[in-house]
Every structure is written in C-alpha cells, then in structure tokens.
Amino acid sequence: MVGIIFLDNYGTIQDNCLLLINCSSFIHVECHHFALLTYLTFPLGIESFVMYSVHEGIRGIPLDPNDKMEALMPISGTSFAVGIDFHAGNDTIYWTDMGFNKISRSKRDQTWKEDVVTNGLGRVEGIAVDWIAGNIYWTDHGFNLIEVARLNGSFRYVIMSQGLDQPRSIAVHPEKGYLFWAEWGQIPCIGKAYLDGSEKVVLVSLGIVWPNGISIDYEENKLYWCDARTDKIERIDLESGGNREIVLSGSNVDMFSVAVFGAYIYWSDRAHANGSIRRGHKNEATDAVTMRTGLGINLKEVKVFNRAREKGTNICAKNNGGCHQLCLYRGNVQRTCACAHGYLAEDGITCLRHEGYLLYSGRTILKSIHLSDENNLNSPVRPYENPEYFKNVIALAFDYSLKGRGTNRIFFSDAHFGNIQVIKDNWTGRKVLIESK
C-alpha cells in the first residue's frame, strides 16, 4: 500500500488518498475527505485501449464505446500536452509538452515518471516510438527539425534540418525502416524518409492544408491522416503514396488527430459535443459512433495503446546493431550508425571525440557547438545539466589535454555557490577547487 494523490474529474491533485494494487489487475484509489470516502478504480494490464491528450494530461478509455470506465490512471501535471505515443513492451507512455517545452515518459501504472528531453526545444509537437531499435523521434516546428534519441533521451541527434516547414505529426514503421511526417508550412505536405533521414520524398502535396494525426495501418500498409482545414480523413499506400482515398468527409468538425487499429479508425473532434472521440469503420467511417464527449476544446492527439503493434525485427534489434550510439534502420537489412556526440570512425560503428569545439554555459547547463561546421546542429559533447552543482555559471576556462580518446578539463565559477569547480568534459571527476569565505 502506497500513499498517492487523488485525481478528480479534471485531473486535479488532491490529498488524503491511498493506492491499493491487487491481483485482480486493478488499481483502487481510496480517498478520505472529511466524512466522505471515495473509491476510484483503474484497470491495469489492458492489452488495448484509446489514449488521448488534453492540455492537462493524458487519459485513456476502453475500445468498447459502451464501456464508460477509465482505462488509464490519468497522467497529470502537464501544461500543454500534445503528442503521445507508447512502448507497449516497456508498458511506457511518451508525450510532448509544448507548455513546459519538454518530452516526458511514464510507466502506465505511474510507478515512475521522468522527463527525457528538457532543453534545446523550440515547439515540440509530434512524437513516435521505434520499439525495435529503442529510439524516439519527434518534430520541432519552432526550429523546423526532426530529431531522434534513445528511449531515455540520451544521444539526441538531428536527422533532418533542411527543407522542413513547420513539421507537426510524425509516425514510424520500424520493421520497414520508414519515417513519415506532416508539414503545415507554405506548401503543406506529407513526407517520407528512412529512419536515418535519408532519401526524403514527398508523398502528398495537393489537396491538403493542415494535415495532422499521421497514423499507420501496419496490417494493410496504409497511411492515414486528418486535415483540420479540409475536414477530411484520407489514406494512401505507404510505400508509393498511391491509391489515395477519402475515408471521411465532414462539415462543422474540428479534427486534430486520427488513429487506426483493427477494423476501425478513431479521431478527435473538438467541435462535436464540446470535444469528442469518435470511431468509424476504416473503409467507410460515415456511420460514426461517439465514444466520449465533453472532453473540451483542448483535446489533441488520439492513439490506440496496443501490444499487437510491436511486431517484427531488424538489424538494430540486437546489441544496438553493433552501433556505438544510435542505430537507425533504413530497410533492406541496412542500418546507419549515427553519432550524436563525436564523429563516426572509418569502421562505420565507433564514435570518436572531436578534437575541438566551442563550449558555452547557460545559468544551469554547459553546452557545445561545432567550430567549423555550422550546418551540424548536433552537440560535439553531451550537454550537462545538474542543478545540484550548477545554479549560476558565469565564467569558463578550458584545459585542453585530449590525447586519443582522453578528456579535457573544464574550470567554471558559479556565482550562486561562490566557488570555482572543475569537471572533465565527459562530465566525471567534478570537484570544488576554491570556496568563497
């Protein structure tokens, strides 16, 4: 039995509650408010359910429209949650928060929750999980980038920075090595590339205005999207971009996202009944069923959490494909080893340290940029942020002693602590050299 917080109908945090988890695969929340005793029940271990984002958090409902239970213990504490995805094998949910400007994840039973990317983001929106290689991808329409990192946010790497104009939604097909995304810029489009960002092509550029909610039908190799301006849900063959079909065309709707699972598609409609999630057959969705109403105008993305999605394998599945940092699959039993920090050695696997770079500080973080290659947006060395030691870094000095794969020493002063510290540029060996009296 563990003490937790109570979440009311709006996900608001309350006190005086206990969490009880039993063998019946349910979470029971027992709340004492003066003389009132309240019980909430959230099922655990459901194989498939609809999850959706609102500004205040992530929620979940059963696939059965007649089941009015909750399928997910609400994830709260967000400011402007938008993009969501999941790793069913790890029972983990990922989301982007445009308010706090970060990417976070949580165990489905919320035994832990953590931020995985917290700095250097513009306006992050879409997120997609590569469950085979163990990577996450996201779009940033503030900086017009698509980035990738490991599931825990390490080895963050820009895979695409040229020719993007307001990238929003994103999806991946790890077994085939494909990446898909939608752009809202001057020429709206839906693009496709390999997971390393190579061989970029445009699949759709006509008849779309605000394409969003990219979703893959892994069984039938179709790509779905909705358009908040044309009020349509459409699909194409994900390999060729051909066989374009309108699945649903509405009026007086405000669709933000669509998800496909089994025989049905699910979409969010902020204009219907004060924010609804609806379901229709993926071949003909006009006879729609409303699953939930009253979710508010801040209703954003819809995804179907399901374990059936995580099929297949590729060269990146075992030992990270032999890669030192990132393994990015590109189909046909080929992969690219990428170095988020450092550069790729001649063996195409190992990452070597850069001999020179520009180091600079924020108040609570040390970062680096390349001296000679302004088009390389990746950090030569991993950024380091530790509020326990960094409060107000105001001066830096660099002791270059790199020999082969060695390290350099960084000296810095912190005005908050009133001291001078030293740390290696692999972020080990930190110690205080001088304390103010």
Tab-separated table of C-alpha atoms in Angstrom:
chain	number	residue	atom	x	y	z
A	1	MET	CA	0.000	0.000	0.000
A	2	VAL	CA	1.432	3.337	-1.101
A	3	GLY	CA	0.269	6.906	-0.378
A	4	ILE	CA	-0.566	8.812	-3.565
A	5	ILE	CA	-2.568	11.789	-4.798
A	6	PHE	CA	-6.226	11.856	-5.766
A	7	LEU	CA	-7.184	12.983	-9.254
A	8	ASP	CA	-10.629	14.495	-9.586
A	9	ASN	CA	-12.659	14.750	-12.813
A	10	TYR	CA	-10.258	17.385	-14.121
A	11	GLY	CA	-7.095	15.562	-13.100
A	12	THR	CA	-6.623	17.996	-10.220
A	13	ILE	CA	-4.325	16.851	-7.449
A	14	GLN	CA	-5.974	16.156	-4.087
A	15	ASP	CA	-4.599	14.814	-0.806
A	16	ASN	CA	-5.594	12.082	1.656
A	17	CYS	CA	-5.568	9.111	-0.717
A	18	LEU	CA	-4.123	5.625	-0.741
A	19	LEU	CA	-3.203	3.464	-3.722
A	20	LEU	CA	-4.110	-0.215	-3.468
A	21	ILE	CA	-2.933	-2.627	-6.180
A	22	ASN	CA	-4.238	-6.180	-6.029
A	23	CYS	CA	-4.057	-9.373	-8.030
A	24	SER	CA	-7.252	-8.628	-9.928
A	25	SER	CA	-5.291	-6.302	-12.208
A	26	PHE	CA	-6.996	-3.144	-10.952
A	27	ILE	CA	-5.731	-0.024	-9.256
A	28	HIS	CA	-8.029	1.008	-6.407
A	29	VAL	CA	-7.753	4.538	-5.065
A	30	GLU	CA	-9.312	5.081	-1.635
A	31	CYS	CA	-9.805	8.748	-0.729
A	32	HIS	CA	-10.875	10.197	2.606
A	33	HIS	CA	-12.298	13.712	2.501
A	34	PHE	CA	-13.593	14.571	5.947
A	35	ALA	CA	-16.537	12.168	6.420
A	36	LEU	CA	-16.666	11.265	2.702
A	37	LEU	CA	-14.958	8.107	1.452
A	38	THR	CA	-14.406	7.947	-2.329
A	39	TYR	CA	-13.256	4.971	-4.396
A	40	LEU	CA	-11.771	5.171	-7.898
A	41	THR	CA	-10.816	2.112	-9.933
A	42	PHE	CA	-8.444	1.967	-12.889
A	43	PRO	CA	-7.765	-1.342	-14.680
A	44	LEU	CA	-4.171	-2.494	-15.101
A	45	GLY	CA	-2.710	-4.600	-17.892
A	46	ILE	CA	-5.377	-3.909	-20.522
A	47	GLU	CA	-3.929	-5.053	-23.827
A	48	SER	CA	-5.522	-2.291	-25.933
A	49	PHE	CA	-7.262	0.996	-25.184
A	50	VAL	CA	-7.661	4.501	-26.608
A	51	MET	CA	-5.460	7.141	-25.042
A	52	TYR	CA	-5.744	10.842	-25.719
A	53	SER	CA	-4.084	14.093	-24.735
A	54	VAL	CA	-5.578	17.264	-23.355
A	55	HIS	CA	-3.535	20.220	-22.152
A	56	GLU	CA	-3.709	18.982	-18.576
A	57	GLY	CA	-2.540	15.428	-19.191
A	58	ILE	CA	-3.042	12.006	-20.761
A	59	ARG	CA	-6.218	9.950	-20.332
A	60	GLY	CA	-7.424	6.532	-21.501
A	61	ILE	CA	-10.769	4.926	-22.348
A	62	PRO	CA	-11.775	1.372	-23.377
A	63	LEU	CA	-12.174	0.408	-27.030
A	64	ASP	CA	-15.793	-0.540	-26.367
A	65	PRO	CA	-17.944	2.608	-26.830
A	66	ASN	CA	-20.439	1.256	-24.282
A	67	ASP	CA	-17.799	0.882	-21.559
A	68	LYS	CA	-17.682	4.156	-19.619
A	69	MET	CA	-14.849	3.096	-17.291
A	70	GLU	CA	-11.423	4.705	-17.408
A	71	ALA	CA	-8.695	2.562	-18.992
A	72	LEU	CA	-5.700	4.535	-17.747
A	73	MET	CA	-4.867	6.144	-14.456
A	74	PRO	CA	-4.724	9.817	-15.563
A	75	ILE	CA	-1.273	11.266	-16.159
A	76	SER	CA	-1.410	14.835	-14.883
A	77	GLY	CA	0.956	17.712	-14.167
A	78	THR	CA	1.364	18.789	-17.795
A	79	SER	CA	0.927	22.298	-19.142
A	80	PHE	CA	0.175	21.776	-22.852
A	81	ALA	CA	0.372	18.060	-23.673
A	82	VAL	CA	0.055	17.361	-27.402
A	83	GLY	CA	1.906	14.439	-28.995
A	84	ILE	CA	1.616	10.969	-27.452
A	85	ASP	CA	2.963	7.517	-28.214
A	86	PHE	CA	3.818	4.344	-26.333
A	87	HIS	CA	6.238	1.465	-25.925
A	88	ALA	CA	3.972	-1.450	-25.035
A	89	GLY	CA	6.888	-3.799	-24.362
A	90	ASN	CA	8.055	-1.480	-21.580
A	91	ASP	CA	4.490	-0.512	-20.640
A	92	THR	CA	5.551	3.119	-21.048
A	93	ILE	CA	3.768	6.200	-22.400
A	94	TYR	CA	5.628	9.129	-24.002
A	95	TRP	CA	4.325	12.648	-24.564
A	96	THR	CA	5.390	16.124	-25.634
A	97	ASP	CA	4.537	19.217	-23.617
A	98	MET	CA	4.556	22.491	-25.565
A	99	GLY	CA	3.900	24.472	-22.384
A	100	PHE	CA	6.850	23.193	-20.350
A	101	ASN	CA	8.785	22.577	-23.602
A	102	LYS	CA	9.909	19.074	-22.800
A	103	ILE	CA	9.429	15.394	-23.597
A	104	SER	CA	8.442	13.048	-20.793
A	105	ARG	CA	7.525	9.451	-20.173
A	106	SER	CA	5.695	7.458	-17.530
A	107	LYS	CA	5.091	3.861	-16.628
A	108	ARG	CA	1.470	3.079	-17.360
A	109	ASP	CA	0.801	2.345	-13.679
A	110	GLN	CA	2.725	5.540	-12.832
A	111	THR	CA	5.183	3.815	-10.529
A	112	TRP	CA	7.644	6.258	-12.072
A	113	LYS	CA	7.579	9.299	-14.314
A	114	GLU	CA	10.505	11.278	-15.730
A	115	ASP	CA	11.483	13.971	-18.222
A	116	VAL	CA	13.734	12.669	-21.004
A	117	VAL	CA	14.413	15.875	-23.022
A	118	THR	CA	14.311	19.195	-21.181
A	119	ASN	CA	16.409	21.720	-23.106
A	120	GLY	CA	17.068	22.987	-26.615
A	121	LEU	CA	13.499	22.544	-27.868
A	122	GLY	CA	11.602	25.127	-29.929
A	123	ARG	CA	7.986	23.972	-30.252
A	124	VAL	CA	7.962	20.210	-29.997
A	125	GLU	CA	4.735	18.516	-31.060
A	126	GLY	CA	4.687	15.056	-32.664
A	127	ILE	CA	6.430	12.050	-31.131
A	128	ALA	CA	6.894	8.454	-32.330
A	129	VAL	CA	8.491	5.398	-30.713
A	130	ASP	CA	10.726	2.973	-32.618
A	131	TRP	CA	10.176	-0.092	-30.443
A	132	ILE	CA	12.690	-2.259	-32.318
A	133	ALA	CA	15.781	-0.047	-32.105
A	134	GLY	CA	14.721	1.574	-28.840
A	135	ASN	CA	14.580	5.158	-30.147
A	136	ILE	CA	12.143	8.066	-30.022
A	137	TYR	CA	11.571	10.564	-32.854
A	138	TRP	CA	9.981	13.992	-32.578
A	139	THR	CA	9.177	17.047	-34.672
A	140	ASP	CA	10.053	20.603	-33.684
A	141	HIS	CA	8.211	23.228	-35.722
A	142	GLY	CA	9.880	26.040	-33.801
A	143	PHE	CA	13.310	25.112	-35.176
A	144	ASN	CA	11.989	23.118	-38.203
A	145	LEU	CA	13.762	19.931	-37.205
A	146	ILE	CA	13.171	16.226	-36.805
A	147	GLU	CA	15.277	14.640	-34.079
A	148	VAL	CA	15.911	11.183	-32.659
A	149	ALA	CA	17.246	9.936	-29.334
A	150	ARG	CA	17.372	6.761	-27.314
A	151	LEU	CA	14.262	5.934	-25.297
A	152	ASN	CA	15.746	7.638	-22.237
A	153	GLY	CA	16.576	10.827	-24.175
A	154	SER	CA	20.304	10.135	-24.487
A	155	PHE	CA	22.286	10.528	-27.736
A	156	ARG	CA	19.975	13.190	-29.114
A	157	TYR	CA	20.605	13.615	-32.845
A	158	VAL	CA	19.174	15.819	-35.628
A	159	ILE	CA	18.265	13.618	-38.588
A	160	MET	CA	16.569	16.283	-40.702
A	161	SER	CA	17.019	20.074	-40.717
A	162	GLN	CA	16.861	21.110	-44.381
A	163	GLY	CA	13.685	21.673	-46.362
A	164	LEU	CA	11.251	21.346	-43.462
A	165	ASP	CA	8.489	23.911	-42.944
A	166	GLN	CA	6.517	23.510	-39.716
A	167	PRO	CA	6.706	19.720	-39.234
A	168	ARG	CA	3.920	18.544	-36.934
A	169	SER	CA	2.687	14.959	-36.685
A	170	ILE	CA	5.100	12.034	-37.049
A	171	ALA	CA	4.940	8.224	-37.295
A	172	VAL	CA	7.472	5.436	-37.800
A	173	HIS	CA	7.420	1.945	-39.294
A	174	PRO	CA	10.442	0.300	-37.623
A	175	GLU	CA	10.144	-3.024	-39.432
A	176	LYS	CA	10.357	-1.332	-42.836
A	177	GLY	CA	12.676	1.466	-41.686
A	178	TYR	CA	10.296	4.306	-42.644
A	179	LEU	CA	9.623	7.709	-41.133
A	180	PHE	CA	6.512	9.771	-42.016
A	181	TRP	CA	5.649	13.337	-41.076
A	182	ALA	CA	3.232	16.156	-41.935
A	183	GLU	CA	4.141	19.810	-42.612
A	184	TRP	CA	1.907	22.867	-42.247
A	185	GLY	CA	4.164	25.420	-43.968
A	186	GLN	CA	3.759	27.411	-47.172
A	187	ILE	CA	3.473	24.189	-49.156
A	188	PRO	CA	1.721	21.694	-46.854
A	189	CYS	CA	2.789	18.125	-47.464
A	190	ILE	CA	3.235	14.639	-46.096
A	191	GLY	CA	6.780	13.322	-46.357
A	192	LYS	CA	8.560	10.005	-46.114
A	193	ALA	CA	12.190	9.073	-45.478
A	194	TYR	CA	14.230	6.290	-43.976
A	195	LEU	CA	14.719	6.357	-40.233
A	196	ASP	CA	18.152	7.944	-40.657
A	197	GLY	CA	16.551	10.866	-42.538
A	198	SER	CA	17.881	9.808	-45.933
A	199	GLU	CA	16.046	9.537	-49.269
A	200	LYS	CA	13.389	12.072	-48.376
A	201	VAL	CA	10.357	12.137	-50.694
A	202	VAL	CA	7.001	13.924	-50.730
A	203	LEU	CA	4.015	11.552	-50.794
A	204	VAL	CA	1.189	14.108	-50.751
A	205	SER	CA	1.275	17.825	-51.577
A	206	LEU	CA	-2.069	18.518	-53.293
A	207	GLY	CA	-5.450	18.975	-51.669
A	208	ILE	CA	-4.157	19.322	-48.126
A	209	VAL	CA	-3.857	22.398	-45.890
A	210	TRP	CA	-3.421	21.394	-42.232
A	211	PRO	CA	-2.548	17.671	-42.349
A	212	ASN	CA	-2.166	16.101	-38.935
A	213	GLY	CA	-2.589	12.900	-36.966
A	214	ILE	CA	-0.355	10.702	-39.126
A	215	SER	CA	-1.251	7.077	-38.381
A	216	ILE	CA	-0.030	3.791	-39.868
A	217	ASP	CA	-2.125	0.710	-40.574
A	218	TYR	CA	0.634	-1.858	-40.091
A	219	GLU	CA	-1.567	-4.744	-41.265
A	220	GLU	CA	-2.623	-3.241	-44.606
A	221	ASN	CA	0.363	-0.896	-45.220
A	222	LYS	CA	-1.761	2.235	-45.351
A	223	LEU	CA	-1.008	5.737	-44.095
A	224	TYR	CA	-3.886	7.775	-42.625
A	225	TRP	CA	-4.156	11.463	-41.770
A	226	CYS	CA	-6.802	14.040	-40.976
A	227	ASP	CA	-6.920	17.640	-42.189
A	228	ALA	CA	-8.289	20.295	-39.837
A	229	ARG	CA	-8.971	22.658	-42.738
A	230	THR	CA	-10.474	20.377	-45.403
A	231	ASP	CA	-12.342	18.378	-42.716
A	232	LYS	CA	-11.344	15.034	-44.211
A	233	ILE	CA	-9.713	11.806	-43.153
A	234	GLU	CA	-7.735	10.247	-46.003
A	235	ARG	CA	-5.360	7.380	-46.637
A	236	ILE	CA	-2.729	6.265	-49.142
A	237	ASP	CA	-0.440	3.299	-49.744
A	238	LEU	CA	2.529	3.999	-47.511
A	239	GLU	CA	5.075	2.541	-49.938
A	240	SER	CA	4.152	4.504	-53.073
A	241	GLY	CA	1.774	7.221	-51.911
A	242	GLY	CA	-0.759	5.934	-54.449
A	243	ASN	CA	-4.395	4.836	-54.151
A	244	ARG	CA	-5.451	7.956	-52.282
A	245	GLU	CA	-8.921	7.574	-50.754
A	246	ILE	CA	-11.251	9.735	-48.675
A	247	VAL	CA	-12.376	7.752	-45.650
A	248	LEU	CA	-14.458	10.507	-44.065
A	249	SER	CA	-15.536	13.956	-45.205
A	250	GLY	CA	-17.428	16.090	-42.724
A	251	SER	CA	-18.689	19.571	-42.036
A	252	ASN	CA	-18.720	21.614	-38.849
A	253	VAL	CA	-15.922	19.464	-37.466
A	254	ASP	CA	-12.521	20.264	-35.958
A	255	MET	CA	-10.393	17.132	-36.283
A	256	PHE	CA	-6.916	17.143	-34.755
A	257	SER	CA	-5.814	13.519	-34.833
A	258	VAL	CA	-6.690	10.094	-36.203
A	259	ALA	CA	-5.559	6.613	-35.172
A	260	VAL	CA	-6.155	3.280	-36.861
A	261	PHE	CA	-6.460	-0.059	-35.085
A	262	GLY	CA	-8.017	-3.255	-36.388
A	263	ALA	CA	-11.113	-2.560	-38.451
A	264	TYR	CA	-11.667	0.935	-37.079
A	265	ILE	CA	-10.301	4.453	-37.083
A	266	TYR	CA	-10.557	6.733	-34.061
A	267	TRP	CA	-10.379	10.507	-34.228
A	268	SER	CA	-10.622	13.579	-32.030
A	269	ASP	CA	-13.241	16.192	-32.949
A	270	ARG	CA	-13.145	19.353	-30.860
A	271	ALA	CA	-16.284	20.788	-32.477
A	272	HIS	CA	-18.527	17.824	-31.670
A	273	ALA	CA	-20.274	17.848	-28.261
A	274	ASN	CA	-17.599	20.026	-26.633
A	275	GLY	CA	-14.753	17.752	-27.621
A	276	SER	CA	-15.352	14.136	-28.619
A	277	ILE	CA	-13.550	10.953	-29.544
A	278	ARG	CA	-15.354	9.120	-32.323
A	279	ARG	CA	-14.982	5.776	-34.064
A	280	GLY	CA	-15.845	4.573	-37.548
A	281	HIS	CA	-15.018	1.708	-39.876
A	282	LYS	CA	-11.736	2.360	-41.655
A	283	ASN	CA	-13.245	1.628	-45.074
A	284	GLU	CA	-16.333	3.776	-44.570
A	285	ALA	CA	-16.490	5.972	-41.491
A	286	THR	CA	-19.709	7.892	-42.089
A	287	ASP	CA	-21.646	5.763	-39.575
A	288	ALA	CA	-19.558	7.040	-36.685
A	289	VAL	CA	-20.008	6.112	-33.044
A	290	THR	CA	-19.230	8.648	-30.347
A	291	MET	CA	-17.057	7.108	-27.636
A	292	ARG	CA	-16.703	10.068	-25.256
A	293	THR	CA	-17.997	13.642	-25.196
A	294	GLY	CA	-17.290	16.757	-23.161
A	295	LEU	CA	-13.512	16.368	-23.325
A	296	GLY	CA	-13.069	20.085	-24.080
A	297	ILE	CA	-11.590	22.192	-26.832
A	298	ASN	CA	-8.081	21.335	-25.643
A	299	LEU	CA	-8.484	17.756	-26.887
A	300	LYS	CA	-5.452	16.898	-29.007
A	301	GLU	CA	-3.952	13.580	-30.113
A	302	VAL	CA	-5.528	10.128	-30.104
A	303	LYS	CA	-3.563	6.864	-30.078
A	304	VAL	CA	-4.557	3.248	-29.527
A	305	PHE	CA	-2.232	1.624	-26.994
A	306	ASN	CA	-1.833	-1.957	-28.157
A	307	ARG	CA	0.760	-4.693	-27.889
A	308	ALA	CA	-0.085	-6.127	-31.322
A	309	ARG	CA	1.650	-3.183	-32.995
A	310	GLU	CA	5.099	-4.168	-31.773
A	311	LYS	CA	5.872	-6.917	-34.239
A	312	GLY	CA	8.843	-7.546	-36.474
A	313	THR	CA	12.560	-7.121	-36.098
A	314	ASN	CA	15.575	-5.705	-37.905
A	315	ILE	CA	19.333	-5.431	-37.605
A	316	CYS	CA	19.037	-2.776	-34.862
A	317	ALA	CA	17.145	-5.101	-32.522
A	318	LYS	CA	20.226	-6.974	-31.275
A	319	ASN	CA	23.068	-5.184	-29.466
A	320	ASN	CA	22.004	-1.850	-30.984
A	321	GLY	CA	23.049	-3.146	-34.396
A	322	GLY	CA	26.647	-3.015	-33.200
A	323	CYS	CA	26.484	0.794	-33.186
A	324	HIS	CA	28.270	2.806	-30.531
A	325	GLN	CA	25.462	5.352	-30.026
A	326	LEU	CA	22.459	5.247	-32.404
A	327	CYS	CA	21.245	2.520	-34.754
A	328	LEU	CA	18.911	3.893	-37.451
A	329	TYR	CA	17.344	1.247	-39.687
A	330	ARG	CA	16.939	2.048	-43.383
A	331	GLY	CA	15.326	-1.099	-44.741
A	332	ASN	CA	16.733	-3.986	-46.757
A	333	VAL	CA	18.849	-5.220	-43.818
A	334	GLN	CA	20.790	-1.937	-43.819
A	335	ARG	CA	21.369	0.462	-40.968
A	336	THR	CA	23.157	3.719	-40.305
A	337	CYS	CA	25.219	4.109	-37.167
A	338	ALA	CA	24.975	7.749	-36.083
A	339	CYS	CA	26.995	9.725	-33.573
A	340	ALA	CA	25.022	12.263	-31.586
A	341	HIS	CA	28.275	13.400	-29.961
A	342	GLY	CA	31.600	12.949	-31.686
A	343	TYR	CA	32.082	11.704	-35.228
A	344	LEU	CA	31.851	8.334	-36.936
A	345	ALA	CA	35.075	6.394	-37.301
A	346	GLU	CA	36.111	4.659	-40.509
A	347	ASP	CA	34.659	1.395	-39.238
A	348	GLY	CA	31.196	2.964	-39.528
A	349	ILE	CA	30.331	1.899	-35.969
A	350	THR	CA	32.519	3.675	-33.431
A	351	CYS	CA	32.085	7.294	-32.334
A	352	LEU	CA	35.272	9.303	-31.786
A	353	ARG	CA	35.603	12.517	-29.818
A	354	HIS	CA	36.028	15.841	-31.604
A	355	GLU	CA	39.407	17.428	-31.042
A	356	GLY	CA	37.971	20.929	-30.838
A	357	TYR	CA	34.653	22.650	-30.197
A	358	LEU	CA	33.160	25.791	-28.698
A	359	LEU	CA	31.965	25.394	-25.123
A	360	TYR	CA	29.470	27.809	-23.569
A	361	SER	CA	27.316	27.982	-20.472
A	362	GLY	CA	23.770	28.831	-19.554
A	363	ARG	CA	22.938	29.509	-15.954
A	364	THR	CA	22.483	25.823	-15.159
A	365	ILE	CA	23.895	23.965	-18.165
A	366	LEU	CA	27.080	23.516	-20.201
A	367	LYS	CA	26.673	23.121	-23.977
A	368	SER	CA	28.868	22.932	-27.068
A	369	ILE	CA	28.694	23.731	-30.774
A	370	HIS	CA	30.933	22.945	-33.735
A	371	LEU	CA	33.665	25.413	-34.655
A	372	SER	CA	33.854	24.770	-38.384
A	373	ASP	CA	30.629	23.069	-39.490
A	374	GLU	CA	27.718	25.437	-38.880
A	375	ASN	CA	25.307	23.017	-40.561
A	376	ASN	CA	25.988	20.330	-37.960
A	377	LEU	CA	23.372	21.003	-35.292
A	378	ASN	CA	24.412	18.131	-33.031
A	379	SER	CA	26.422	18.813	-29.892
A	380	PRO	CA	30.111	17.812	-30.116
A	381	VAL	CA	29.881	16.701	-26.484
A	382	ARG	CA	26.802	15.806	-24.499
A	383	PRO	CA	25.198	18.801	-22.755
A	384	TYR	CA	25.491	18.657	-18.998
A	385	GLU	CA	22.874	19.958	-16.608
A	386	ASN	CA	22.970	19.362	-12.872
A	387	PRO	CA	21.142	21.851	-10.633
A	388	GLU	CA	22.880	20.372	-7.606
A	389	TYR	CA	26.171	21.838	-8.833
A	390	PHE	CA	25.079	24.465	-11.406
A	391	LYS	CA	22.994	27.414	-10.266
A	392	ASN	CA	24.567	30.415	-11.997
A	393	VAL	CA	27.626	29.559	-14.084
A	394	ILE	CA	29.261	32.822	-15.209
A	395	ALA	CA	32.831	32.016	-16.304
A	396	LEU	CA	34.574	29.162	-18.108
A	397	ALA	CA	38.156	28.110	-18.747
A	398	PHE	CA	39.313	25.127	-20.782
A	399	ASP	CA	42.371	22.953	-20.211
A	400	TYR	CA	42.995	21.098	-23.471
A	401	SER	CA	44.681	17.784	-22.746
A	402	LEU	CA	42.943	15.483	-25.213
A	403	LYS	CA	45.112	12.582	-26.307
A	404	GLY	CA	43.374	9.967	-28.432
A	405	ARG	CA	40.220	9.170	-26.530
A	406	GLY	CA	41.125	11.134	-23.421
A	407	THR	CA	39.263	14.005	-21.796
A	408	ASN	CA	39.745	17.722	-21.225
A	409	ARG	CA	39.230	19.692	-18.043
A	410	ILE	CA	36.676	22.498	-17.706
A	411	PHE	CA	37.005	25.111	-14.973
A	412	PHE	CA	33.971	27.217	-14.110
A	413	SER	CA	32.772	29.629	-11.483
A	414	ASP	CA	29.269	29.657	-10.040
A	415	ALA	CA	28.028	32.968	-8.648
A	416	HIS	CA	25.302	31.295	-6.606
A	417	PHE	CA	27.635	28.965	-4.729
A	418	GLY	CA	30.517	31.448	-4.822
A	419	ASN	CA	33.054	28.806	-5.815
A	420	ILE	CA	35.303	27.587	-8.644
A	421	GLN	CA	34.824	23.999	-9.778
A	422	VAL	CA	36.470	21.647	-12.255
A	423	ILE	CA	34.938	18.823	-14.272
A	424	LYS	CA	36.083	16.634	-17.171
A	425	ASP	CA	34.282	17.060	-20.486
A	426	ASN	CA	32.854	13.551	-20.169
A	427	TRP	CA	31.172	15.001	-17.054
A	428	THR	CA	33.072	12.953	-14.492
A	429	GLY	CA	35.587	13.959	-11.852
A	430	ARG	CA	33.797	17.106	-10.650
A	431	LYS	CA	35.220	18.787	-7.580
A	432	VAL	CA	35.300	22.172	-5.910
A	433	LEU	CA	38.681	23.899	-6.119
A	434	ILE	CA	38.036	27.197	-4.321
A	435	GLU	CA	35.276	28.123	-1.901
A	436	SER	CA	34.398	31.735	-1.074
A	437	LYS	CA	34.763	32.635	2.577
